[in-house]
Amino acid sequence: MKIQQYNLLFLYQETAALTKRLFIQLKRRPSTFFAGILQPIIWLFLFGALFANAPKDFLPGVDSYGNFLGAGLIVFTAFSGALNSGLPLMFDREFGFLNRLLVAPLASRLSIVLSSFFYITILSFVQSLAIMFISFLLGYGFPNIYGLGVVFATLILLVLFVTSISLCLAFVLPGHIELIALIFVVNLPLLFASTALAPISFMPSWLGWLASFNPLTFAIEPIRIAYSSNFNLDLIALNAPYGDLTCRNCISLLFLLTILSLVIIRPLLNKKLT
Amino acid sequence: MNQIKIQNLSKDYFEVKALKKININITEGSLFGILGPNGAGKTTLLRTLATLISPDEGTIKINDIDVVKEPRKIRELIGYVAQEIALDKILTGRELLDFQADLYHIDQSNKLERIELLINQLDMQNWIDRKCGTYSGGMKRRIDLAAGLLHLPKVLILDEPTVGLDIESRNIIWGLLNDLKKDGMTIILSSHYLDEIDKLADTVVIINDGKIIDQGNPTQLKNKFGGDRIILKVREFSDSHESEKVKKILEKIDGISQIVINASQGYSLNFIADRDKDLITKLKVELAYSKFKIFSLSQSQPSLDDVYLQATGKTLQDAELYMTGKRDLKKESKQSMR
C-alpha cells in the first residue's frame, strides 16, 4: 500500500476527513443548525419589541434597542454553538467511535480538535451572517468591510476559546447527560451576566463588575462598535467599573483568554489523546 | 519467526486484575486464537495490543517495535476490529470506508480501488450506499471488518468478530480470514466459540481470569488427553457427596484419568478414558458393585472445552453464564471510555 509521506499532508487529509464527517452529519440532520439561526431571530423580534420604548439615552452609541441587541445575539449564537461542540466528541466517546480515531496512525491527534474548531467556526459564520442579514432587513444596519473583519476575527477567538473548553469537558465529564446539564447551567446565565441584553450602566453594581469580566462582553462590545459608521479599533467599547476599554483592548483580552485556555487544556487533551 | 512478543503483561482496573503476567509469542502469518469466557481478559489483551490502553507491567513488541513507546508506528501496522461495532449511523458504508481511508492516509487512487475490492470481497454491493444506521448486525460487522482491512495491515486484531452473527455473515468472515492468512497476514482472533477457534486457529491460547491456562496447536491440546472424553451421571441431579463417592470408585480404575466434578451440570463426572473397548464394561461393573446405576454416559473426542474444563472445573459455557451474572457492563463501558 502506497502511503503518502508528508506529515503536514497527513494532518490536512485527516482533518479534512474529520471535518467532512461533521458536515455530512449537519447536512443530514440540519435541525440544530436552523434552530441556531431561528432562536436568535426570535429573540431579536421579542426583545426588540419588549424594549422598543426603552429610553434612548440608556443605550450608549446606538439609536434603537434592536441595534444594541444584534451584537449580543451574534455572539450568543457563536457561543452556544461552540459550547455544544463537545457533544459530538462525547457521543463518539460513549459509542466507541473515538476508538476508531485513536487506533488510526493520525499524524497528530490535534486534528480531532482542529476539525471541531473549523466546523464550529464555519457554522458560526454562516449563522451570524444570517442574523446580520435579517437585522439589516429590520433596519438595524450592517458593518462595513473593516467592521465585518472585526466581527469574524472576534468570533474566531470566541469560538476557539469556548470550543477548547467544551472539548475538554467532553473528555472530563462522565457522559453526555452531565455535559448537557452543564451547558444548560452555563449558557443563559453567562448571557445575562454580559452586555448582550443591557449596557453595564443599566446593571446593579455587582452585575456590572461580573459583566465587565465576562469573556462574552469582550466579544460583544467590539462587534457592537463594528456596526458604527465611524468604526475605529481605538474607540471606547466598554465603560467597565475598573476603567474604559477600547475595541482593541477587548479583542486583546479575548485573545489572551483564548491562549490561556489552550495552554491550560493542552496537557489534558495530550493525556486523553495519547 | 515470532512477529509479536508479549512478556509479563499485567493490567489492573482498580481492584480487578484483568491480566496477570501474560506471556505469548505469535508467529508471522499465523492465525492466533484467544479463547476464554467473557470477562477472562481477552478484550483487555487486544486493546493493549491495539495501543488503546497501556499495560501496568510488561512489554509488547510487534516487529520489534514497542507498543507503548512507539504507538504510532504500531498503529500503521495493525488493523483493529473492536468487539463493540462503532459506526457513525449517519454515514453510508462507503462514506465510512472513505473516512477510514483518510485516517490511514491512503492516497486517492488506492483508496477507491481498495474500497471497491473490499466491497466485493465482503459481498457488500447491495447495501454499501445505505446509511450505517439501517444495517443488520452482520452488515455492521462486515463493514467494520472492511474498515480494519483498508490499509492492508500486517497484523489484524479481531475481538469476537462473529458474536451474534447469522450463518451467512459468519461464513463470509471465516472465508475472508482464511484468504488473508494465505496471503501472509498475521491474525489475532478472540472468541468464546470453540468451533471457530478450532476451525481457524493455528495456535490457541486459553485464558481464564486474566491468566493463561494452556497454549498450543488445537489438535495437540486435544490429543494431550490421550483418550476419549466421558461424561457420566449416576442420577439426573446428583449431589457433591454422591459424586465424590463415584469419583473415588473411578480413581481406582486403570485407564481413567483427569476426573472433574462439574457441579453446574448436576454434579456430572467428566473424565478421560483410554481408548480400550473393555474399559466402559469394567466401569459399569465397578459402579454396579458399589450399587450405583448409570443415568447417562456419553463418550466423545476431547474438545478445547475439555482443556478449559480440566484447568478450571467448569465448561466454557458455565463460565460464560457465571461471568454474565458477575459483570457490571455499564462500569466496564465507562472504564473503556477515553
Coordinates of C-alpha atoms in Angstrom, one line a residue:
Chain A
M1 CA 0.0 0.0 0.0
K2 CA 1.4 3.4 -1.0
I3 CA 1.2 5.6 2.0
Q4 CA 1.8 9.4 1.5
Q5 CA 5.0 10.6 3.1
Y6 CA 4.5 14.1 4.5
N7 CA 3.1 14.7 7.9
L8 CA 1.6 18.1 7.1
L9 CA -0.3 16.5 4.2
F10 CA -1.4 13.7 6.5
L11 CA -2.6 16.3 9.0
Y12 CA -4.6 18.0 6.3
Q13 CA -6.0 14.8 5.0
E14 CA -7.2 13.6 8.4
T15 CA -8.5 17.0 9.5
A16 CA -10.4 17.3 6.2
A17 CA -11.9 13.9 6.7
L18 CA -13.0 14.6 10.3
T19 CA -14.5 18.0 9.3
K20 CA -16.2 16.5 6.3
R21 CA -17.9 13.9 8.6
L22 CA -19.2 16.7 10.8
F23 CA -20.7 18.5 7.8
I24 CA -22.3 15.3 6.4
Q25 CA -23.9 14.9 9.8
L26 CA -25.1 18.5 9.6
K27 CA -26.4 18.1 6.1
R28 CA -28.5 15.0 7.1
R29 CA -29.6 16.4 10.4
P30 CA -29.8 20.1 9.9
S31 CA -32.4 20.9 12.7
T32 CA -29.8 22.3 15.2
F33 CA -28.3 24.5 12.5
F34 CA -31.7 26.1 11.7
A35 CA -32.6 26.3 15.4
G36 CA -29.4 28.1 15.9
I37 CA -30.5 30.8 13.4
L38 CA -34.1 30.8 14.4
Q39 CA -33.7 31.2 18.1
P40 CA -31.6 34.5 17.9
I41 CA -34.0 35.9 15.4
I42 CA -37.0 35.2 17.6
W43 CA -35.1 36.9 20.4
L44 CA -34.4 39.8 18.1
F45 CA -38.1 40.2 17.5
L46 CA -39.3 39.6 21.0
F47 CA -36.6 41.5 22.9
G48 CA -36.6 44.2 20.3
A49 CA -40.4 44.6 20.8
L50 CA -40.1 44.3 24.6
F51 CA -37.6 47.2 24.9
A52 CA -38.7 49.2 21.9
N53 CA -39.9 52.0 24.1
A54 CA -36.8 52.0 26.4
P55 CA -35.3 55.5 26.9
K56 CA -32.8 56.1 24.1
D57 CA -30.2 57.5 26.5
F58 CA -29.6 54.3 28.3
L59 CA -28.2 52.7 25.2
P60 CA -24.7 54.0 24.5
G61 CA -23.8 54.7 20.9
V62 CA -27.0 53.3 19.3
D63 CA -30.4 54.7 18.4
S64 CA -32.6 51.6 19.0
Y65 CA -32.7 48.6 21.2
G66 CA -32.6 46.3 18.1
N67 CA -29.3 47.9 17.1
F68 CA -28.0 47.2 20.5
L69 CA -29.2 43.7 20.7
G70 CA -27.8 42.5 17.3
A71 CA -24.2 42.2 18.5
G72 CA -25.3 40.3 21.6
L73 CA -27.2 37.8 19.6
I74 CA -24.4 37.2 17.1
V75 CA -22.1 36.4 20.0
F76 CA -24.6 34.3 21.8
T77 CA -25.2 32.2 18.6
A78 CA -21.5 31.6 18.2
F79 CA -21.1 30.9 21.9
S80 CA -23.9 28.4 22.1
G81 CA -22.6 26.6 19.0
A82 CA -19.1 26.4 20.5
L83 CA -20.3 25.3 23.9
N84 CA -22.1 22.4 22.2
S85 CA -19.1 21.4 20.2
G86 CA -18.0 18.9 22.8
L87 CA -21.2 16.9 22.3
P88 CA -20.3 15.0 19.1
L89 CA -17.0 14.1 20.7
M90 CA -18.8 12.9 23.8
F91 CA -21.1 10.8 21.7
D92 CA -18.1 9.4 19.9
R93 CA -16.6 8.5 23.3
E94 CA -19.7 6.9 24.5
F95 CA -20.4 4.9 21.4
G96 CA -16.8 3.8 20.9
F97 CA -16.3 5.7 17.6
L98 CA -13.5 7.6 19.2
N99 CA -11.5 4.4 19.4
R100 CA -11.6 4.2 15.6
L101 CA -9.8 7.5 15.6
L102 CA -7.4 6.5 18.4
V103 CA -6.2 3.3 16.8
A104 CA -5.5 5.1 13.5
P105 CA -2.0 6.4 12.9
L106 CA -3.0 10.1 12.9
A107 CA -0.2 12.5 12.1
S108 CA -1.4 14.5 15.1
R109 CA -4.4 14.0 17.3
L110 CA -4.7 17.7 17.2
S111 CA -6.7 17.0 14.0
I112 CA -9.6 15.9 16.2
V113 CA -9.6 19.3 17.9
L114 CA -8.9 21.2 14.7
S115 CA -11.8 19.6 12.9
S116 CA -14.3 20.6 15.6
F117 CA -12.9 24.2 15.6
F118 CA -13.2 24.5 11.8
Y119 CA -16.7 23.1 11.8
I120 CA -18.0 25.4 14.6
T121 CA -16.3 28.5 13.1
I122 CA -17.8 28.0 9.7
L123 CA -21.2 27.2 11.3
S124 CA -21.0 30.4 13.4
F125 CA -20.0 32.5 10.4
V126 CA -23.0 31.3 8.4
Q127 CA -25.4 31.7 11.3
S128 CA -24.0 35.1 12.2
L129 CA -24.3 36.2 8.6
A130 CA -27.9 35.1 8.6
I131 CA -28.6 37.0 11.7
M132 CA -26.8 40.1 10.4
F133 CA -28.7 39.9 7.2
I134 CA -32.1 39.7 8.9
S135 CA -31.1 42.6 11.3
F136 CA -30.2 44.6 8.2
L137 CA -33.6 43.9 6.7
L138 CA -35.2 45.1 10.0
G139 CA -33.3 48.3 9.6
Y140 CA -30.6 47.7 12.2
G141 CA -27.7 48.4 9.8
F142 CA -24.7 46.4 8.5
P143 CA -21.0 46.7 9.3
N144 CA -18.6 48.0 6.7
I145 CA -15.8 45.7 5.3
Y146 CA -13.5 46.5 8.2
G147 CA -16.2 46.1 10.7
L148 CA -17.0 42.7 9.1
G149 CA -13.4 41.7 9.6
V150 CA -13.6 42.6 13.3
V151 CA -16.8 40.6 13.6
F152 CA -15.2 37.5 12.2
A153 CA -11.9 37.9 14.0
T154 CA -13.8 38.3 17.3
L155 CA -15.9 35.3 16.5
I156 CA -12.9 33.1 15.7
L157 CA -11.3 34.0 19.1
L158 CA -14.5 33.3 21.0
V159 CA -15.2 30.1 19.1
L160 CA -11.6 28.9 19.8
F161 CA -11.8 29.8 23.4
V162 CA -15.2 28.1 24.1
T163 CA -14.6 25.1 21.8
S164 CA -11.4 24.2 23.6
I165 CA -13.2 24.3 26.9
S166 CA -16.1 22.3 25.6
L167 CA -13.8 19.6 24.1
C168 CA -12.0 19.5 27.4
L169 CA -15.3 19.0 29.2
A170 CA -16.2 16.2 26.7
F171 CA -13.2 14.3 28.0
V172 CA -13.5 15.1 31.6
L173 CA -17.2 14.6 32.3
P174 CA -18.6 11.0 32.5
G175 CA -21.3 11.3 29.9
H176 CA -23.4 13.4 27.6
I177 CA -26.1 13.9 30.3
E178 CA -23.6 15.7 32.5
L179 CA -22.3 17.8 29.6
I180 CA -25.8 18.8 28.5
A181 CA -26.6 19.7 32.2
L182 CA -23.5 21.9 32.4
I183 CA -24.4 23.6 29.1
F184 CA -27.8 24.4 30.5
V185 CA -26.4 25.8 33.7
V186 CA -23.8 27.9 32.0
N187 CA -25.4 29.1 28.8
L188 CA -28.1 31.6 29.8
P189 CA -26.5 32.9 33.0
L190 CA -23.4 33.8 31.0
L191 CA -25.6 35.7 28.5
F192 CA -27.4 37.6 31.2
A193 CA -24.2 38.4 33.0
S194 CA -22.8 40.1 29.9
T195 CA -23.6 43.2 28.0
A196 CA -25.6 41.3 25.4
L197 CA -29.0 42.5 26.6
A198 CA -28.2 45.6 28.6
P199 CA -25.3 48.0 29.0
I200 CA -23.2 48.0 32.2
S201 CA -24.6 51.4 33.2
F202 CA -28.1 49.8 33.4
M203 CA -26.9 47.0 35.7
P204 CA -26.6 46.9 39.5
S205 CA -23.0 47.4 40.6
W206 CA -22.2 43.8 41.3
L207 CA -23.6 42.6 38.0
G208 CA -21.7 45.3 36.2
W209 CA -18.5 44.0 37.7
L210 CA -19.4 40.5 36.7
A211 CA -20.3 41.6 33.2
S212 CA -17.1 43.5 32.8
F213 CA -15.0 40.3 33.4
N214 CA -17.3 38.1 31.2
P215 CA -15.5 36.9 28.0
L216 CA -18.8 37.3 26.1
T217 CA -18.7 41.0 26.9
F218 CA -15.2 41.2 25.4
A219 CA -16.6 39.7 22.2
I220 CA -19.9 41.7 22.1
E221 CA -18.5 45.2 22.5
P222 CA -16.1 45.1 19.5
I223 CA -18.9 43.7 17.4
R224 CA -21.2 46.5 18.6
I225 CA -18.6 49.0 17.7
A226 CA -18.1 47.3 14.3
Y227 CA -21.6 48.4 13.4
S228 CA -20.9 52.1 13.9
S229 CA -20.2 54.2 10.8
N230 CA -17.1 55.8 12.3
F231 CA -15.6 52.4 13.2
N232 CA -12.1 52.5 14.7
L233 CA -10.2 50.0 16.8
D234 CA -9.4 52.7 19.4
L235 CA -13.0 53.7 20.1
I236 CA -14.1 53.2 23.7
A237 CA -16.1 50.0 23.6
L238 CA -16.8 49.3 27.3
N239 CA -17.2 51.6 30.3
A240 CA -16.2 48.9 32.8
P241 CA -16.1 49.7 36.6
Y242 CA -12.3 49.3 36.5
G243 CA -11.9 51.7 33.6
D244 CA -12.7 52.2 29.9
L245 CA -11.7 49.5 27.4
T246 CA -11.2 50.2 23.7
C247 CA -12.2 47.9 21.0
R248 CA -8.6 46.8 20.6
N249 CA -8.4 46.2 24.4
C250 CA -11.4 43.9 24.3
I251 CA -10.1 41.9 21.4
S252 CA -6.6 41.6 23.1
L253 CA -8.2 40.4 26.3
L254 CA -10.2 37.8 24.4
F255 CA -7.0 36.7 22.6
L256 CA -5.2 36.3 26.0
L257 CA -8.1 34.3 27.4
T258 CA -8.1 32.1 24.4
I259 CA -4.3 31.4 24.6
L260 CA -4.7 30.8 28.4
S261 CA -7.5 28.3 27.9
L262 CA -5.4 26.5 25.2
V263 CA -2.4 26.3 27.5
I264 CA -4.5 25.0 30.4
I265 CA -6.3 22.3 28.5
R266 CA -3.4 21.2 26.4
P267 CA -2.0 18.7 29.0
L268 CA -5.4 17.2 29.5
L269 CA -6.0 16.8 25.7
N270 CA -2.5 15.3 25.4
K271 CA -3.2 12.8 28.1
K272 CA -6.6 11.8 26.8
L273 CA -5.5 11.6 23.1
T274 CA -2.1 9.9 23.6
Chain B
M1 CA 9.7 -16.1 13.2
N2 CA 7.9 -14.5 16.2
Q3 CA 6.3 -11.3 15.0
I4 CA 4.6 -10.4 18.2
K5 CA 6.2 -10.9 21.6
I6 CA 4.2 -10.3 24.8
Q7 CA 6.1 -10.6 28.0
N8 CA 4.9 -10.5 31.6
L9 CA 1.9 -8.4 30.6
S10 CA -0.3 -7.2 33.6
K11 CA -3.2 -4.8 33.7
D12 CA -5.4 -3.9 36.6
Y13 CA -8.7 -1.9 36.6
F14 CA -8.7 -0.7 40.2
E15 CA -9.3 -3.9 42.3
V16 CA -9.8 -6.2 39.2
K17 CA -6.7 -7.9 37.9
A18 CA -7.6 -8.1 34.2
L19 CA -4.3 -9.6 33.0
K20 CA -1.8 -11.4 35.2
K21 CA 1.7 -11.8 33.8
I22 CA 0.8 -12.9 30.3
N23 CA 3.5 -14.4 28.0
I24 CA 2.7 -15.0 24.4
N25 CA 4.7 -15.3 21.2
I26 CA 2.8 -15.1 17.8
T27 CA 4.4 -16.4 14.6
E28 CA 4.2 -14.2 11.5
G29 CA 1.5 -15.2 9.0
S30 CA -0.4 -17.4 11.5
L31 CA -3.9 -17.2 12.9
F32 CA -3.7 -16.9 16.6
G33 CA -6.8 -17.7 18.6
I34 CA -7.6 -16.4 22.1
L35 CA -10.2 -18.5 23.7
G36 CA -11.9 -17.7 27.0
P37 CA -15.2 -16.8 28.6
N38 CA -16.5 -13.2 28.8
G39 CA -14.5 -11.3 31.4
A40 CA -11.4 -13.6 31.1
G41 CA -9.2 -10.7 29.9
K42 CA -9.3 -11.2 26.1
T43 CA -10.5 -7.7 25.3
T44 CA -8.0 -6.1 27.6
L45 CA -5.2 -8.0 26.0
L46 CA -6.4 -7.0 22.5
R47 CA -6.9 -3.3 23.5
T48 CA -3.4 -3.2 24.9
L49 CA -2.1 -4.6 21.6
A50 CA -4.1 -2.0 19.7
T51 CA -2.5 0.8 21.7
L52 CA -5.8 1.8 23.3
I53 CA -4.7 1.1 26.8
S54 CA -1.3 1.0 28.5
P55 CA -0.2 -2.1 30.4
D56 CA 0.7 -1.6 34.1
E57 CA 3.6 -4.0 33.7
G58 CA 5.4 -6.0 30.9
T59 CA 6.1 -5.3 27.3
I60 CA 4.5 -6.0 23.9
K61 CA 6.6 -5.8 20.7
I62 CA 5.3 -6.1 17.2
N63 CA 8.1 -6.4 14.5
D64 CA 10.4 -5.4 17.4
I65 CA 8.6 -2.1 17.9
D66 CA 7.4 -1.4 21.4
V67 CA 3.7 -0.8 21.5
V68 CA 3.9 1.6 24.5
K69 CA 7.0 3.6 23.3
E70 CA 6.1 3.9 19.6
P71 CA 2.3 3.6 19.4
R72 CA 2.0 5.5 16.1
K73 CA 4.3 3.1 14.3
I74 CA 2.3 0.2 15.7
R75 CA -1.0 1.8 14.5
E76 CA 0.4 1.8 11.0
L77 CA 1.0 -1.9 11.2
I78 CA -2.3 -3.1 12.8
G79 CA -5.9 -3.2 11.9
Y80 CA -8.2 -3.4 14.9
V81 CA -11.8 -4.5 14.8
A82 CA -13.4 -4.0 18.2
Q83 CA -16.0 -6.1 19.9
E84 CA -18.5 -3.3 20.0
I85 CA -19.2 -2.2 16.5
A86 CA -18.9 1.6 16.5
L87 CA -20.2 3.0 13.3
D88 CA -21.5 6.5 12.5
K89 CA -25.1 5.7 11.7
I90 CA -25.5 8.9 9.7
L91 CA -22.8 8.0 7.2
T92 CA -23.2 5.4 4.5
G93 CA -20.9 2.4 4.5
R94 CA -19.0 3.8 1.5
E95 CA -18.6 7.2 3.3
L96 CA -17.4 5.4 6.4
L97 CA -14.7 3.5 4.4
D98 CA -13.7 6.7 2.7
F99 CA -13.4 8.4 6.1
Q100 CA -11.4 5.5 7.4
A101 CA -9.0 5.5 4.4
D102 CA -8.3 9.2 5.0
L103 CA -7.4 8.5 8.7
Y104 CA -4.9 6.0 7.4
H105 CA -3.6 8.4 4.8
I106 CA -4.2 6.2 1.8
D107 CA -3.9 8.2 -1.4
Q108 CA -6.8 8.9 -3.6
S109 CA -6.2 6.4 -6.3
N110 CA -5.5 3.5 -4.0
K111 CA -8.4 4.4 -1.8
L112 CA -11.1 3.9 -4.3
E113 CA -9.5 0.7 -5.5
R114 CA -9.2 -0.8 -2.0
I115 CA -12.8 0.2 -1.1
E116 CA -14.2 -1.4 -4.2
L117 CA -12.1 -4.6 -3.6
L118 CA -13.3 -4.9 -0.1
I119 CA -16.9 -4.3 -1.1
N120 CA -16.7 -7.2 -3.4
Q121 CA -14.7 -9.5 -1.1
L122 CA -17.2 -9.0 1.7
D123 CA -20.3 -9.0 -0.6
M124 CA -21.5 -5.6 0.4
Q125 CA -22.5 -4.3 -3.0
N126 CA -26.2 -4.2 -2.4
W127 CA -26.2 -2.1 0.7
I128 CA -22.9 -0.2 0.9
D129 CA -24.6 3.1 -0.1
R130 CA -27.2 2.8 2.6
K131 CA -26.7 4.6 5.9
C132 CA -25.0 2.5 8.6
G133 CA -27.9 3.1 10.9
T134 CA -30.0 0.8 8.8
Y135 CA -27.6 -2.2 8.8
S136 CA -28.2 -5.5 10.5
G137 CA -25.6 -7.0 12.9
G138 CA -24.0 -9.0 10.2
M139 CA -23.7 -6.0 7.8
K140 CA -22.3 -3.8 10.6
R141 CA -19.7 -6.5 11.4
R142 CA -18.7 -6.8 7.7
I143 CA -18.3 -3.0 7.2
D144 CA -16.3 -2.8 10.4
L145 CA -14.0 -5.6 9.2
A146 CA -13.6 -3.9 5.9
A147 CA -12.6 -0.7 7.7
G148 CA -10.0 -2.6 9.6
L149 CA -8.5 -4.1 6.4
L150 CA -8.5 -1.0 4.2
H151 CA -4.8 -0.1 4.8
L152 CA -3.7 -3.8 4.4
P153 CA -2.4 -4.2 7.9
K154 CA 0.5 -6.6 8.7
V155 CA -1.4 -7.7 11.8
L156 CA -5.2 -7.9 12.1
I157 CA -6.7 -7.9 15.6
L158 CA -10.3 -9.1 15.8
D159 CA -12.2 -9.0 19.1
E160 CA -15.0 -11.6 18.9
P161 CA -15.8 -10.8 15.3
T162 CA -18.7 -13.3 14.8
V163 CA -20.6 -12.8 18.1
G164 CA -24.4 -12.9 17.3
L165 CA -23.9 -13.2 13.6
D166 CA -26.1 -15.0 11.1
I167 CA -24.5 -18.1 9.4
E168 CA -24.1 -16.3 6.1
S169 CA -22.1 -13.4 7.6
R170 CA -20.1 -15.8 9.7
N171 CA -19.1 -17.9 6.7
I172 CA -18.1 -14.9 4.7
I173 CA -15.9 -13.7 7.5
W174 CA -14.3 -17.1 8.1
G175 CA -13.7 -17.4 4.3
L176 CA -12.0 -14.0 4.3
L177 CA -9.9 -14.8 7.3
N178 CA -8.6 -17.9 5.6
D179 CA -7.8 -16.0 2.5
L180 CA -5.9 -13.3 4.5
K181 CA -3.9 -16.0 6.3
K182 CA -2.9 -17.5 2.9
D183 CA -1.8 -14.0 1.9
G184 CA 0.6 -14.0 4.9
M185 CA -1.3 -11.6 7.2
T186 CA -1.0 -12.3 10.9
I187 CA -4.4 -12.6 12.5
I188 CA -5.2 -12.4 16.2
L189 CA -8.8 -13.6 16.9
S190 CA -10.5 -13.7 20.2
S191 CA -13.6 -15.8 20.6
H192 CA -15.6 -17.8 23.0
Y193 CA -16.8 -20.0 20.2
L194 CA -14.9 -23.3 20.4
D195 CA -15.7 -24.3 16.9
E196 CA -14.5 -21.0 15.5
I197 CA -11.1 -21.3 17.2
D198 CA -10.8 -25.0 16.5
K199 CA -11.5 -24.5 12.8
L200 CA -9.5 -21.4 12.1
A201 CA -6.6 -21.1 14.5
D202 CA -3.0 -22.4 14.0
T203 CA -2.2 -21.7 17.6
V204 CA -4.6 -21.1 20.5
V205 CA -4.2 -19.6 24.0
I206 CA -6.8 -20.3 26.5
I207 CA -7.4 -17.5 29.1
N208 CA -9.3 -17.6 32.3
D209 CA -9.4 -14.9 35.0
G210 CA -6.5 -13.0 33.4
K211 CA -4.2 -16.0 33.3
I212 CA -3.1 -18.3 30.5
I213 CA -4.4 -21.8 31.2
D214 CA -2.8 -23.5 28.2
Q215 CA -1.5 -22.7 24.8
G216 CA -0.5 -24.6 21.6
N217 CA -1.9 -26.1 18.5
P218 CA -5.6 -27.0 18.9
T219 CA -5.0 -30.6 17.8
Q220 CA -2.0 -31.0 20.1
L221 CA -4.0 -29.6 23.0
K222 CA -6.8 -32.0 22.5
N223 CA -4.6 -35.0 21.9
K224 CA -2.8 -34.3 25.1
F225 CA -5.6 -36.1 26.9
G226 CA -4.7 -39.3 25.1
G227 CA -8.2 -40.8 25.3
D228 CA -11.9 -40.0 25.0
R229 CA -13.9 -37.6 27.0
I230 CA -16.6 -39.3 29.1
I231 CA -19.4 -37.6 30.9
L232 CA -21.1 -39.8 33.5
K233 CA -24.2 -39.2 35.6
V234 CA -25.4 -41.7 38.2
R235 CA -28.6 -39.7 38.7
E236 CA -30.2 -36.8 36.8
F237 CA -29.5 -34.4 39.7
S238 CA -26.8 -35.8 41.9
D239 CA -25.1 -34.1 44.8
S240 CA -21.5 -33.4 45.8
H241 CA -21.4 -36.2 48.4
E242 CA -22.6 -38.8 45.9
S243 CA -20.4 -37.6 43.1
E244 CA -17.3 -37.7 45.4
K245 CA -18.1 -41.3 46.2
V246 CA -18.3 -42.2 42.5
K247 CA -15.1 -40.2 41.9
K248 CA -13.3 -42.5 44.4
I249 CA -14.5 -45.6 42.6
L250 CA -13.4 -44.2 39.2
E251 CA -10.0 -43.3 40.6
K252 CA -9.3 -46.9 41.3
I253 CA -9.9 -48.0 37.6
D254 CA -6.8 -48.2 35.4
G255 CA -7.2 -46.1 32.2
I256 CA -9.3 -43.4 33.8
S257 CA -7.7 -40.1 34.5
Q258 CA -8.4 -36.3 35.0
I259 CA -11.7 -36.7 36.8
V260 CA -13.5 -33.5 37.3
I261 CA -16.9 -33.0 39.1
N262 CA -19.0 -30.5 37.2
A263 CA -21.3 -29.0 39.8
S264 CA -23.2 -26.8 37.3
Q265 CA -24.3 -29.8 35.3
G266 CA -26.0 -31.8 38.0
Y267 CA -22.7 -33.0 39.5
S268 CA -21.7 -35.0 36.5
L269 CA -18.3 -36.6 36.4
N270 CA -16.1 -35.6 33.5
F271 CA -13.0 -37.7 32.8
I272 CA -10.7 -39.0 30.2
A273 CA -10.8 -42.8 29.4
D274 CA -8.1 -44.7 27.5
R275 CA -9.4 -46.0 24.1
D276 CA -9.8 -49.5 25.5
K277 CA -13.1 -51.2 24.4
D278 CA -13.3 -53.1 27.7
L279 CA -12.9 -50.1 29.9
I280 CA -16.5 -49.0 29.8
T281 CA -17.7 -52.5 30.7
K282 CA -15.2 -52.5 33.6
L283 CA -16.6 -49.1 34.7
K284 CA -20.2 -50.4 34.7
V285 CA -19.2 -53.5 36.7
E286 CA -17.4 -51.4 39.4
L287 CA -20.3 -49.0 39.7
A288 CA -22.9 -51.8 39.9
Y289 CA -20.7 -53.5 42.6
S290 CA -21.0 -50.3 44.7
K291 CA -24.8 -50.1 44.0
F292 CA -24.6 -47.1 41.6
K293 CA -26.8 -47.1 38.5
I294 CA -25.8 -45.2 35.4
F295 CA -28.3 -42.5 34.5
S296 CA -26.3 -41.3 31.4
L297 CA -22.9 -41.8 29.9
S298 CA -21.6 -40.1 26.8
Q299 CA -18.3 -40.6 25.1
S300 CA -16.7 -38.2 22.6
Q301 CA -13.4 -36.9 21.2
P302 CA -11.9 -34.3 23.5
S303 CA -12.5 -30.7 22.5
L304 CA -10.9 -27.4 23.5
D305 CA -13.7 -27.1 26.1
D306 CA -12.2 -30.1 27.8
V307 CA -8.8 -28.3 28.1
Y308 CA -10.7 -25.5 29.7
L309 CA -12.8 -27.8 31.9
Q310 CA -9.7 -29.7 33.0
A311 CA -8.0 -26.5 34.2
T312 CA -10.9 -24.7 35.8
G313 CA -13.5 -27.4 36.7
K314 CA -16.1 -25.5 34.6
T315 CA -17.1 -25.7 31.0
L316 CA -16.7 -22.5 28.9
Q317 CA -20.5 -22.2 28.7
D318 CA -20.8 -22.4 32.5
A319 CA -18.1 -19.8 33.0
E320 CA -19.9 -17.6 30.5
L321 CA -23.1 -17.8 32.5
Y322 CA -21.3 -17.2 35.7
M323 CA -19.4 -14.2 34.4
T324 CA -22.6 -12.7 32.8
G325 CA -24.1 -12.5 36.2
K326 CA -21.0 -11.1 37.8
R327 CA -20.0 -8.4 35.3
D328 CA -21.0 -4.8 35.5
L329 CA -21.2 -3.9 31.8
K330 CA -22.0 -0.3 32.5
K331 CA -18.9 0.1 34.7
E332 CA -16.8 -1.7 32.1
S333 CA -18.1 0.5 29.4
K334 CA -17.2 3.6 31.4
Q335 CA -13.7 2.2 32.1
S336 CA -13.1 1.6 28.4
M337 CA -14.1 5.3 27.5
R338 CA -11.1 7.5 26.9

